[in-house]
Tab-separated table of C-alpha atoms in Angstrom:
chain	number	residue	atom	x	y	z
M	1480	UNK	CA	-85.980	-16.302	-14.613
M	1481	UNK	CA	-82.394	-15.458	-12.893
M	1482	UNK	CA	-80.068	-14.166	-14.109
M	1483	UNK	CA	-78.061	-17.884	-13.927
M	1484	UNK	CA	-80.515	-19.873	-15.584
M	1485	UNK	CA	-81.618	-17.726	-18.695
M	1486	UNK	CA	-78.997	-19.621	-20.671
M	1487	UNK	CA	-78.967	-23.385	-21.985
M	1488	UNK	CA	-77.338	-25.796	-20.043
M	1489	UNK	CA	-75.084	-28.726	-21.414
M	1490	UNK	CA	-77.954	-31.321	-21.003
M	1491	UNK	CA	-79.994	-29.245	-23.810
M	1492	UNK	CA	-79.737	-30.520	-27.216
M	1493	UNK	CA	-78.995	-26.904	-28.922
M	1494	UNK	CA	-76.227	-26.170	-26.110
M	1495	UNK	CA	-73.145	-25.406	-27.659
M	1496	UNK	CA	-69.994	-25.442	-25.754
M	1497	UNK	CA	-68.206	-22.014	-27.484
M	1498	UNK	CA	-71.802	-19.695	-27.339
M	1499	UNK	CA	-71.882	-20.826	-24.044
M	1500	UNK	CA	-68.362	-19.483	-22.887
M	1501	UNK	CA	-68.566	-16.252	-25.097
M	1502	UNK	CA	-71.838	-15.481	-22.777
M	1503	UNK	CA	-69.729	-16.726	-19.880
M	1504	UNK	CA	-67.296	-14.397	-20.440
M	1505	UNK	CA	-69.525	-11.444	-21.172
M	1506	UNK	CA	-70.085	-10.060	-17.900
M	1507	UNK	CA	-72.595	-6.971	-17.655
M	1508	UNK	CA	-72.631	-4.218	-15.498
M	1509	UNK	CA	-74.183	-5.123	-12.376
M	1510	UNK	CA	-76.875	-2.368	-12.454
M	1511	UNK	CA	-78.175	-4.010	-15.967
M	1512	UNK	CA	-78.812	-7.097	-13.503
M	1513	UNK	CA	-79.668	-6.258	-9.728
M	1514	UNK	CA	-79.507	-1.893	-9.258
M	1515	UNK	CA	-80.507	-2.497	-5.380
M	1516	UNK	CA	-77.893	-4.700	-5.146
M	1517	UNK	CA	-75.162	-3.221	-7.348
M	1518	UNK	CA	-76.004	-0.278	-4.958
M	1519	UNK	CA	-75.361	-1.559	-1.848
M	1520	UNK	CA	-72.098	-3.329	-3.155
M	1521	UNK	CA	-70.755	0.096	-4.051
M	1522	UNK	CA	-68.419	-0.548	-0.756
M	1523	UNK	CA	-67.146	-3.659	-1.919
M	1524	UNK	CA	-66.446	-7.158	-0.174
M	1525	UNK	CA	-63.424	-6.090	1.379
M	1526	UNK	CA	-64.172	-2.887	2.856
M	1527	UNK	CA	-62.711	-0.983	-0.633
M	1528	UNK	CA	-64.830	1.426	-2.068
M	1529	UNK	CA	-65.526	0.469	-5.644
M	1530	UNK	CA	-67.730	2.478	-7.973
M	1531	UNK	CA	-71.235	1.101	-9.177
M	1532	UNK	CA	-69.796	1.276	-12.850
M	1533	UNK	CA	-66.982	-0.936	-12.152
M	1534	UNK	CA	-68.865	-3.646	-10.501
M	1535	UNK	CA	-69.459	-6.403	-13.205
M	1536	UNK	CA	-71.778	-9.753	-13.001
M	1537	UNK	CA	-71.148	-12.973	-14.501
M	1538	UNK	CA	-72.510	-16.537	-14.708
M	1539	UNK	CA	-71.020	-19.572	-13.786
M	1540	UNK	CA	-70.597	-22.926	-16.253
M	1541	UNK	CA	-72.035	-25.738	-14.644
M	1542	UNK	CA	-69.130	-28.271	-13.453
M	1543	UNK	CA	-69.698	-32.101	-12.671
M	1544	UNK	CA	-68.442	-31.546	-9.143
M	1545	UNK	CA	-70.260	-28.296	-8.575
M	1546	UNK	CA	-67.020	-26.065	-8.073
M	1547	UNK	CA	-66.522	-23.126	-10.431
M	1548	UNK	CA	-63.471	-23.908	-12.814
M	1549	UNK	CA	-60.310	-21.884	-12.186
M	1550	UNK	CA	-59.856	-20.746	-15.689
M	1551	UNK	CA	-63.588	-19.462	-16.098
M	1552	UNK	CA	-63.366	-17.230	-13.279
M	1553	UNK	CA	-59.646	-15.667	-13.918
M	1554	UNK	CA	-60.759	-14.791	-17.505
M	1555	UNK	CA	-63.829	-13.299	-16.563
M	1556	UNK	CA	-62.114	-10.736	-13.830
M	1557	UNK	CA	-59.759	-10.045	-17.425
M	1558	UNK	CA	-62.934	-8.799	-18.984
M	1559	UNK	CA	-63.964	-7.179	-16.021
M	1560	UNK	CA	-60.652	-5.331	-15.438
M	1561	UNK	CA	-60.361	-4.848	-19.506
M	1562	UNK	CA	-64.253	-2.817	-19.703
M	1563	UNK	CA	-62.591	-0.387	-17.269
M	1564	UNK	CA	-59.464	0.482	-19.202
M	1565	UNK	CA	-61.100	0.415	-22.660
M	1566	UNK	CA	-62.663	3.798	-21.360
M	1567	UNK	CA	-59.124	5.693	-21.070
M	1568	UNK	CA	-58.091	8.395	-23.551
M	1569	UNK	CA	-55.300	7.612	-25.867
M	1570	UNK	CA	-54.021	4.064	-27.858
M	1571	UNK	CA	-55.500	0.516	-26.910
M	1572	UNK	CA	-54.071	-0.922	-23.788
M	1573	UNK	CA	-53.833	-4.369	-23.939
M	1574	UNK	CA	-53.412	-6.889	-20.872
M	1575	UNK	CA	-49.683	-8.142	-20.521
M	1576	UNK	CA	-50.200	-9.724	-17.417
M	1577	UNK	CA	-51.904	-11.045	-14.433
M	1578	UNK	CA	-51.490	-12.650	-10.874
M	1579	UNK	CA	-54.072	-14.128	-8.639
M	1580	UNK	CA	-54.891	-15.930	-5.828
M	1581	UNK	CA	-57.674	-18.803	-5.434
M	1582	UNK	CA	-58.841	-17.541	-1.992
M	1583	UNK	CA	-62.306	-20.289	-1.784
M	1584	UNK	CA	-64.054	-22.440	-4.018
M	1585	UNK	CA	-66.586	-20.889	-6.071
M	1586	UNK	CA	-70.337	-22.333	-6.525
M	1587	UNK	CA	-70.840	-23.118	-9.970
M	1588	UNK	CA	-74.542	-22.991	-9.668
M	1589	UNK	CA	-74.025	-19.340	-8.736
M	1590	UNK	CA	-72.702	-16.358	-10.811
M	1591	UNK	CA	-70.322	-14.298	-9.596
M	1592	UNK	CA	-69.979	-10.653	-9.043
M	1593	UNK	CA	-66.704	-9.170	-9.623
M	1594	UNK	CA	-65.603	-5.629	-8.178
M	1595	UNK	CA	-62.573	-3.402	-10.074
M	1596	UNK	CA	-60.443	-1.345	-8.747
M	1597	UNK	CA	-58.835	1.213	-10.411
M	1598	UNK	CA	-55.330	1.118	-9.179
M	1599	UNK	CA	-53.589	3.566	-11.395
M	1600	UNK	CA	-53.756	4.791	-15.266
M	1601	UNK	CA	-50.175	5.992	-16.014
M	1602	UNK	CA	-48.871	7.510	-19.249
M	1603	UNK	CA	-49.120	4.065	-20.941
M	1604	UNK	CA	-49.922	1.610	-18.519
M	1605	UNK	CA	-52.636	0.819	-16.339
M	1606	UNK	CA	-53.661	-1.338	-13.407
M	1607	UNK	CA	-56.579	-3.117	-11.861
M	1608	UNK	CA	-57.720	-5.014	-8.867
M	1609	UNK	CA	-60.454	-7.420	-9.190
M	1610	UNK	CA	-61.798	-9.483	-6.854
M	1611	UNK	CA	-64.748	-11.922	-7.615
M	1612	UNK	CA	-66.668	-12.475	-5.235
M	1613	UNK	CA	-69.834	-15.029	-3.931
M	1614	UNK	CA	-72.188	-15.088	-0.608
M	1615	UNK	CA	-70.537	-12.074	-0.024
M	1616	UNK	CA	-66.938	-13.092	0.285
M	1617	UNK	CA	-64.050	-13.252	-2.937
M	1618	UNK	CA	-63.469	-16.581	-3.842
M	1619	UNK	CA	-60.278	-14.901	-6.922
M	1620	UNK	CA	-57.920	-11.487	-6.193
M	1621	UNK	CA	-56.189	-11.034	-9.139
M	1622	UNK	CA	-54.132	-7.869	-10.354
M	1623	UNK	CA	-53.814	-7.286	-13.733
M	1624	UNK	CA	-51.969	-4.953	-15.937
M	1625	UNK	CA	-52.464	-3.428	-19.356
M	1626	UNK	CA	-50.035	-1.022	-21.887
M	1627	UNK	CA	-50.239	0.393	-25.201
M	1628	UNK	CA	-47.996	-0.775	-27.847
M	1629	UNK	CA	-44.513	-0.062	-27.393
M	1630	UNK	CA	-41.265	-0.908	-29.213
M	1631	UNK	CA	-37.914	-2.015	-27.843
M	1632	UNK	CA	-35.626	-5.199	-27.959
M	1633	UNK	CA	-37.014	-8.460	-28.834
M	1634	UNK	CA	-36.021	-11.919	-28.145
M	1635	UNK	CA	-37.779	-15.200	-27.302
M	1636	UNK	CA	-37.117	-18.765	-26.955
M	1637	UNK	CA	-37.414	-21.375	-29.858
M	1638	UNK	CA	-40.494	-23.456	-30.350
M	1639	UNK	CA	-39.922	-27.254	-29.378
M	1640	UNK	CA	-40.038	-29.682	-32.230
M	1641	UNK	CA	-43.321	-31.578	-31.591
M	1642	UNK	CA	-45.994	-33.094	-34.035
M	1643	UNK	CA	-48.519	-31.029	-35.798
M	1644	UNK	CA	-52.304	-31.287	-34.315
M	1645	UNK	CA	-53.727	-32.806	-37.202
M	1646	UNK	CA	-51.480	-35.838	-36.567
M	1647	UNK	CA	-52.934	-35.801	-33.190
M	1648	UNK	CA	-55.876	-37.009	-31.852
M	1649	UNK	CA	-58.604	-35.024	-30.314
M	1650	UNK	CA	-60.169	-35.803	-27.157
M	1651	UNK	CA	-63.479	-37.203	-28.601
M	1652	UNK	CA	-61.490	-39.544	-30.008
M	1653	UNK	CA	-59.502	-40.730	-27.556
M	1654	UNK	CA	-62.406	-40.964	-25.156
M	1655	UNK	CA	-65.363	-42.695	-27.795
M	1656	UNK	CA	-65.286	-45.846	-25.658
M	1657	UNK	CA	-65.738	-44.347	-22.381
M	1658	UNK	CA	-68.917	-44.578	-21.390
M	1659	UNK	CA	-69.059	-42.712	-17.701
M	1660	UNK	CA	-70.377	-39.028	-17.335
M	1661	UNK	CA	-66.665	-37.423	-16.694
M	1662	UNK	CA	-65.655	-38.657	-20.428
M	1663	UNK	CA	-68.604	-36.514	-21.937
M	1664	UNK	CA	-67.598	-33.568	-19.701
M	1665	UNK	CA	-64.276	-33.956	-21.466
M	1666	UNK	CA	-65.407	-34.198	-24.952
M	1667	UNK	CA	-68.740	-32.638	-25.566
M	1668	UNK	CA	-68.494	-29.685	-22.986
M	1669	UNK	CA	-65.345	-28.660	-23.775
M	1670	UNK	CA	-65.334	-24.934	-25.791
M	1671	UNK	CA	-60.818	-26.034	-26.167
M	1672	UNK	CA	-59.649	-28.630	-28.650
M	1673	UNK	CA	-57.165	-30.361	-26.867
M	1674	UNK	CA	-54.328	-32.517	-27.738
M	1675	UNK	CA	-51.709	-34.193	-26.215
M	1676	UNK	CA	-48.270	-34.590	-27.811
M	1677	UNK	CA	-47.328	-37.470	-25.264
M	1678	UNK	CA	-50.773	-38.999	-24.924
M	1679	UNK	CA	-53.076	-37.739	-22.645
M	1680	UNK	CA	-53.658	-38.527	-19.137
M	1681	UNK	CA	-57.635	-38.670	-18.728
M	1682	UNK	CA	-58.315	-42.141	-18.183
M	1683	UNK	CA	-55.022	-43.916	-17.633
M	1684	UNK	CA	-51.494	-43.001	-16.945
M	1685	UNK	CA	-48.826	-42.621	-19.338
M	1686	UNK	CA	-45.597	-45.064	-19.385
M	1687	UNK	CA	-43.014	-42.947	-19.442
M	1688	UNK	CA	-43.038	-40.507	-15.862
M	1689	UNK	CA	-41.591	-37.389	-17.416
M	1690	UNK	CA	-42.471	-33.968	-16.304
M	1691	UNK	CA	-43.062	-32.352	-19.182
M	1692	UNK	CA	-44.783	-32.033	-21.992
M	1693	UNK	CA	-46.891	-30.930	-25.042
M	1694	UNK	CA	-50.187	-29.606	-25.531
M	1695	UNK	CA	-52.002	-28.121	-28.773
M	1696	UNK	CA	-55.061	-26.429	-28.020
M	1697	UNK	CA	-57.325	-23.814	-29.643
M	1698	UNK	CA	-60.952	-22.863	-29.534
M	1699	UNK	CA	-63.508	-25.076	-31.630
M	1700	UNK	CA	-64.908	-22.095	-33.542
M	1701	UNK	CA	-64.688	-18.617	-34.263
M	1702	UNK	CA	-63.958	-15.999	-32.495
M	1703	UNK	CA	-64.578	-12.257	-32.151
M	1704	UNK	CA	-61.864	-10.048	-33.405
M	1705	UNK	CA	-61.579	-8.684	-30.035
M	1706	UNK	CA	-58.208	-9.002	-27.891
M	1707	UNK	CA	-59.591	-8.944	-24.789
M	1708	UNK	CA	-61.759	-11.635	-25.707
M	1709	UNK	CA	-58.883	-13.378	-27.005
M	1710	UNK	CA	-56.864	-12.691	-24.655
M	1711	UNK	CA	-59.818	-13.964	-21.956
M	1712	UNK	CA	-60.173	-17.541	-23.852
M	1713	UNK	CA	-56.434	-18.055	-23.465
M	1714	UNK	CA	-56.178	-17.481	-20.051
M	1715	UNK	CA	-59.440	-20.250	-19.758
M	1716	UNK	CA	-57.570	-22.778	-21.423
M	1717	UNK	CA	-54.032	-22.064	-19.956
M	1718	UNK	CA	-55.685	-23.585	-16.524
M	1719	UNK	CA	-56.591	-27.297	-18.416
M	1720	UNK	CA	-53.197	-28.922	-18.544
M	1721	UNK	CA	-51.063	-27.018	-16.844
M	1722	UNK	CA	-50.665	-29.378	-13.317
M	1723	UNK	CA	-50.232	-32.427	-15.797
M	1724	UNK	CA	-46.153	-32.365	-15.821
M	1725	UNK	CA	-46.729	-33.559	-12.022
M	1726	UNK	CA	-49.248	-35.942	-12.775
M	1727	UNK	CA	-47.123	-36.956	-15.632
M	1728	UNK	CA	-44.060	-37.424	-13.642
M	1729	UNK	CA	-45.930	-39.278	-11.135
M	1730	UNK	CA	-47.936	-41.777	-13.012
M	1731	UNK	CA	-51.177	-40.322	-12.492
M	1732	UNK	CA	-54.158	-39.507	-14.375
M	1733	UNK	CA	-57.201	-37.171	-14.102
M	1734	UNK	CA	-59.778	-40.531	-13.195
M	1735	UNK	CA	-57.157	-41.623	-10.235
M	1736	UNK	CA	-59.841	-41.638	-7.496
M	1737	UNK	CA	-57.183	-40.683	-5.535
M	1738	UNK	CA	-56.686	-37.652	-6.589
M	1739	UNK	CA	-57.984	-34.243	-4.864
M	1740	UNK	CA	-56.724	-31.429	-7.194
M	1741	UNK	CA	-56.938	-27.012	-6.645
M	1742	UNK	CA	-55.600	-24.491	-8.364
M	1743	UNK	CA	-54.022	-22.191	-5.551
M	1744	UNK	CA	-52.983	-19.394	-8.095
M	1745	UNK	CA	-52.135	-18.416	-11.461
M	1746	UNK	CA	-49.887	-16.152	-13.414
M	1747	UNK	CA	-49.699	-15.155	-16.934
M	1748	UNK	CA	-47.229	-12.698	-19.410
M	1749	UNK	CA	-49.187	-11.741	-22.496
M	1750	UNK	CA	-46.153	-11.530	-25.201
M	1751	UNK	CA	-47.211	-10.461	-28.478
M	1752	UNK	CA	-50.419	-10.716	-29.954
M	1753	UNK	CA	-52.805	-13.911	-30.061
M	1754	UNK	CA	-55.611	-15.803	-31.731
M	1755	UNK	CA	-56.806	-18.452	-29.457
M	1756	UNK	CA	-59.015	-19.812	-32.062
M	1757	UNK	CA	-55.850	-20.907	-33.902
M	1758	UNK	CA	-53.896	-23.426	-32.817
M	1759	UNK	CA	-51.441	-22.685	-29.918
M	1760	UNK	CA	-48.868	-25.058	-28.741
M	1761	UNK	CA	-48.275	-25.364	-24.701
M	1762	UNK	CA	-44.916	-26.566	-23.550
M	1763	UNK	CA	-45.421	-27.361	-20.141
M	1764	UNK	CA	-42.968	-28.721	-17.465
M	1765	UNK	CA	-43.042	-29.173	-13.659
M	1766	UNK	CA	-40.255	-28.640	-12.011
M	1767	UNK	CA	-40.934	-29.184	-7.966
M	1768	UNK	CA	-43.823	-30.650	-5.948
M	1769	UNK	CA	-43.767	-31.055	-1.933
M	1770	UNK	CA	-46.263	-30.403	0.681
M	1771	UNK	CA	-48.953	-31.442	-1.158
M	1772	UNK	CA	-48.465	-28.691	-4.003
M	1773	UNK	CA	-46.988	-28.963	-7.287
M	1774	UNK	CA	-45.507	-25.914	-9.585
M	1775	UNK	CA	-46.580	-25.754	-13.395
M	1776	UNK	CA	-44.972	-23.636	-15.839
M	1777	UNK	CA	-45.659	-23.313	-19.472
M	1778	UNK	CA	-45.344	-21.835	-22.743
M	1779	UNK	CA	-46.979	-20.907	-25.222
M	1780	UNK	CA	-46.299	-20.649	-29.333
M	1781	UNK	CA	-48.439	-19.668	-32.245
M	1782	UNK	CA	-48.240	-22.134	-34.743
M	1783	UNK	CA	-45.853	-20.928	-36.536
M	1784	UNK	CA	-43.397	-20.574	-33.698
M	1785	UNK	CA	-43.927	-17.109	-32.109
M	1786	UNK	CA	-43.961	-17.028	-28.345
M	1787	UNK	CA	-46.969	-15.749	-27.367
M	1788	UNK	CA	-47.456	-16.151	-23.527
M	1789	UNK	CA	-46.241	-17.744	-19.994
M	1790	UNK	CA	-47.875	-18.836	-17.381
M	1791	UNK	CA	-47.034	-20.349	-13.988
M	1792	UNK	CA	-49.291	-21.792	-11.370
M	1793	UNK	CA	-49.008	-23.700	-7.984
M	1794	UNK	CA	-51.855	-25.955	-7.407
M	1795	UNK	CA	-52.746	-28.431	-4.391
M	1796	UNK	CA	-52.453	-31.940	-5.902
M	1797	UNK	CA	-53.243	-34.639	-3.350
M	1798	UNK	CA	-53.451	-38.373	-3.091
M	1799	UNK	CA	-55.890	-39.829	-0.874
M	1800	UNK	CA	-54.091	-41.553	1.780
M	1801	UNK	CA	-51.074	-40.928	1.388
């Protein structure tokens, strides 16, 4: 049995949809999976030496249309980066930021092997290059950074007035009538409750074109009381929704067939600390597309109104003869 297919797949009736992305997310040293090849990767894919100890494997979560999701892969080369800081001296460092690049699809029938390099461990903050990597070439190079806790001068910007989630509803519900395969990725895959302030866009477009707006979202059960993993599951669901301010302001939805759709790279500021498995609101707006891109920004808020995180991403969004 592989390494890939030790684990139950969405199809099985005991499959369920949070185990599955904790195990996701727990990469393992790659000498606990393959030592010959964990060996002979001790150069690395791009000609950097990287030690043995800081190469990590990880599986991939089966995706209708066989590409590896963006999110899965930038919070597993967190975890990857975050096993090789937890082992310097002194107080936690926690991640405060990251900044990739999508460099090729991934196979999503294929785990992934992700190599660390240790950049530099300063007096309280450190850095890492990962790059994950398939058929020998990285498909993510991200750098991330981590500090201890540190005081100083604090400000952030107000929450937006929006409805509360329970007045919301979920994605199951939106999509009971559906009947076709991509609805039941949406609602019985998903490890994120998601809901949309302004209606979602899954199926059908909304009728007002605006370019922003307002997502809840927060893991469907429990979660370790580990930031990194934390910390991991919020950068997974910070890649669902946020291209939908152009889609939004275009009167598009995820179904438009259309629609061809890449992440082409992500960033993220880690504020103050987070639960993802409590509800976090995402303010999301898009200010520019051209060239067949489109920029999404966002924000994030702990429920009861404390600024959490930022991201940013560019992604190719493309319509099909146009």
């Amino acid at each position: 049995m592989s390494f890939h297919e030790q684990y139950l797949t969405p199809n099985d009736p005991e499959y369920d949809p949070l185990c599955d992305l904790l195990t996701v997310l727990n990469v393992v040293p790659a000498t606990a999976v393959d030592p010959v090849s964990a060996g002979a990767a001790a150069q690395g894919s791009t000609g950097i030496p990287v030690d043995v100890a800081d190469t990590f494997v990880g599986r991939s979560q089966p995706m209708p249309h066989g590409r590896v999701f963006g999110g899965q892969v930038v919070a597993q080369a967190l975890v990857a980066a975050g096993r090789t800081v937890a082992d310097v001296e002194g107080p936690p460092r926690l991640v405060h930021s990251l900044h990739g690049y999508f460099l090729r699809p991934g196979d999503a029938t294929q785990p992934l092997r992700f190599e660390v390099e240790r950049l530099r461990d300063g007096a309280s903050f450190s850095a890492r290059r990962v790059h994950a990597v398939q058929y020998g070439q990285p498909i993510l190079s991200v750098i991330l950074s981590f500090q201890t806790h540190a005081g100083g001068i604090d400000h952030q910007s107000p929450m937006p007035p929006v409805p509360m989630p329970e007045d919301l509803a979920d994605t199951a519900e939106l999509l009971a009538e559906v009947p076709d395969s991509l609805a039941k990725e949406w609602t019985v895959r998903r490890p994120i409750d998601v809901r949309h302030c302004e209606g979602a866009m899954y199926v059908a477009p909304q009728q007002h074109h605006h370019d922003v707006q307002h997502v809840w979202m927060r893991a469907i059960g429990s979660l370790p009381d580990d930031p990194l993993i934390h910390a991991a599951v919020l950068a997974y669901a910070s890649d669902y929704t946020i291209l939908e301010g152009a889609l939004r302001r275009h009167g598009l939805s995820w179904a438009d067939e259309r629609l061809r759709a890449a992440s082409l790279d992500h960033a993220m500021w880690f504020h103050r600390p987070v639960r993802a498995d409590e509800w976090i609101l995402y303010a999301e707006e898009s200010a520019s597309a051209s060239g067949g891109r489109a920029l999404g920004a966002g924000r994030m808020f702990s429920r009861d109104g404390v600024m959490v995180a930022s991201v940013a991403q560019e992604g190719m969004l493309r319509l099909k003869g146009y």
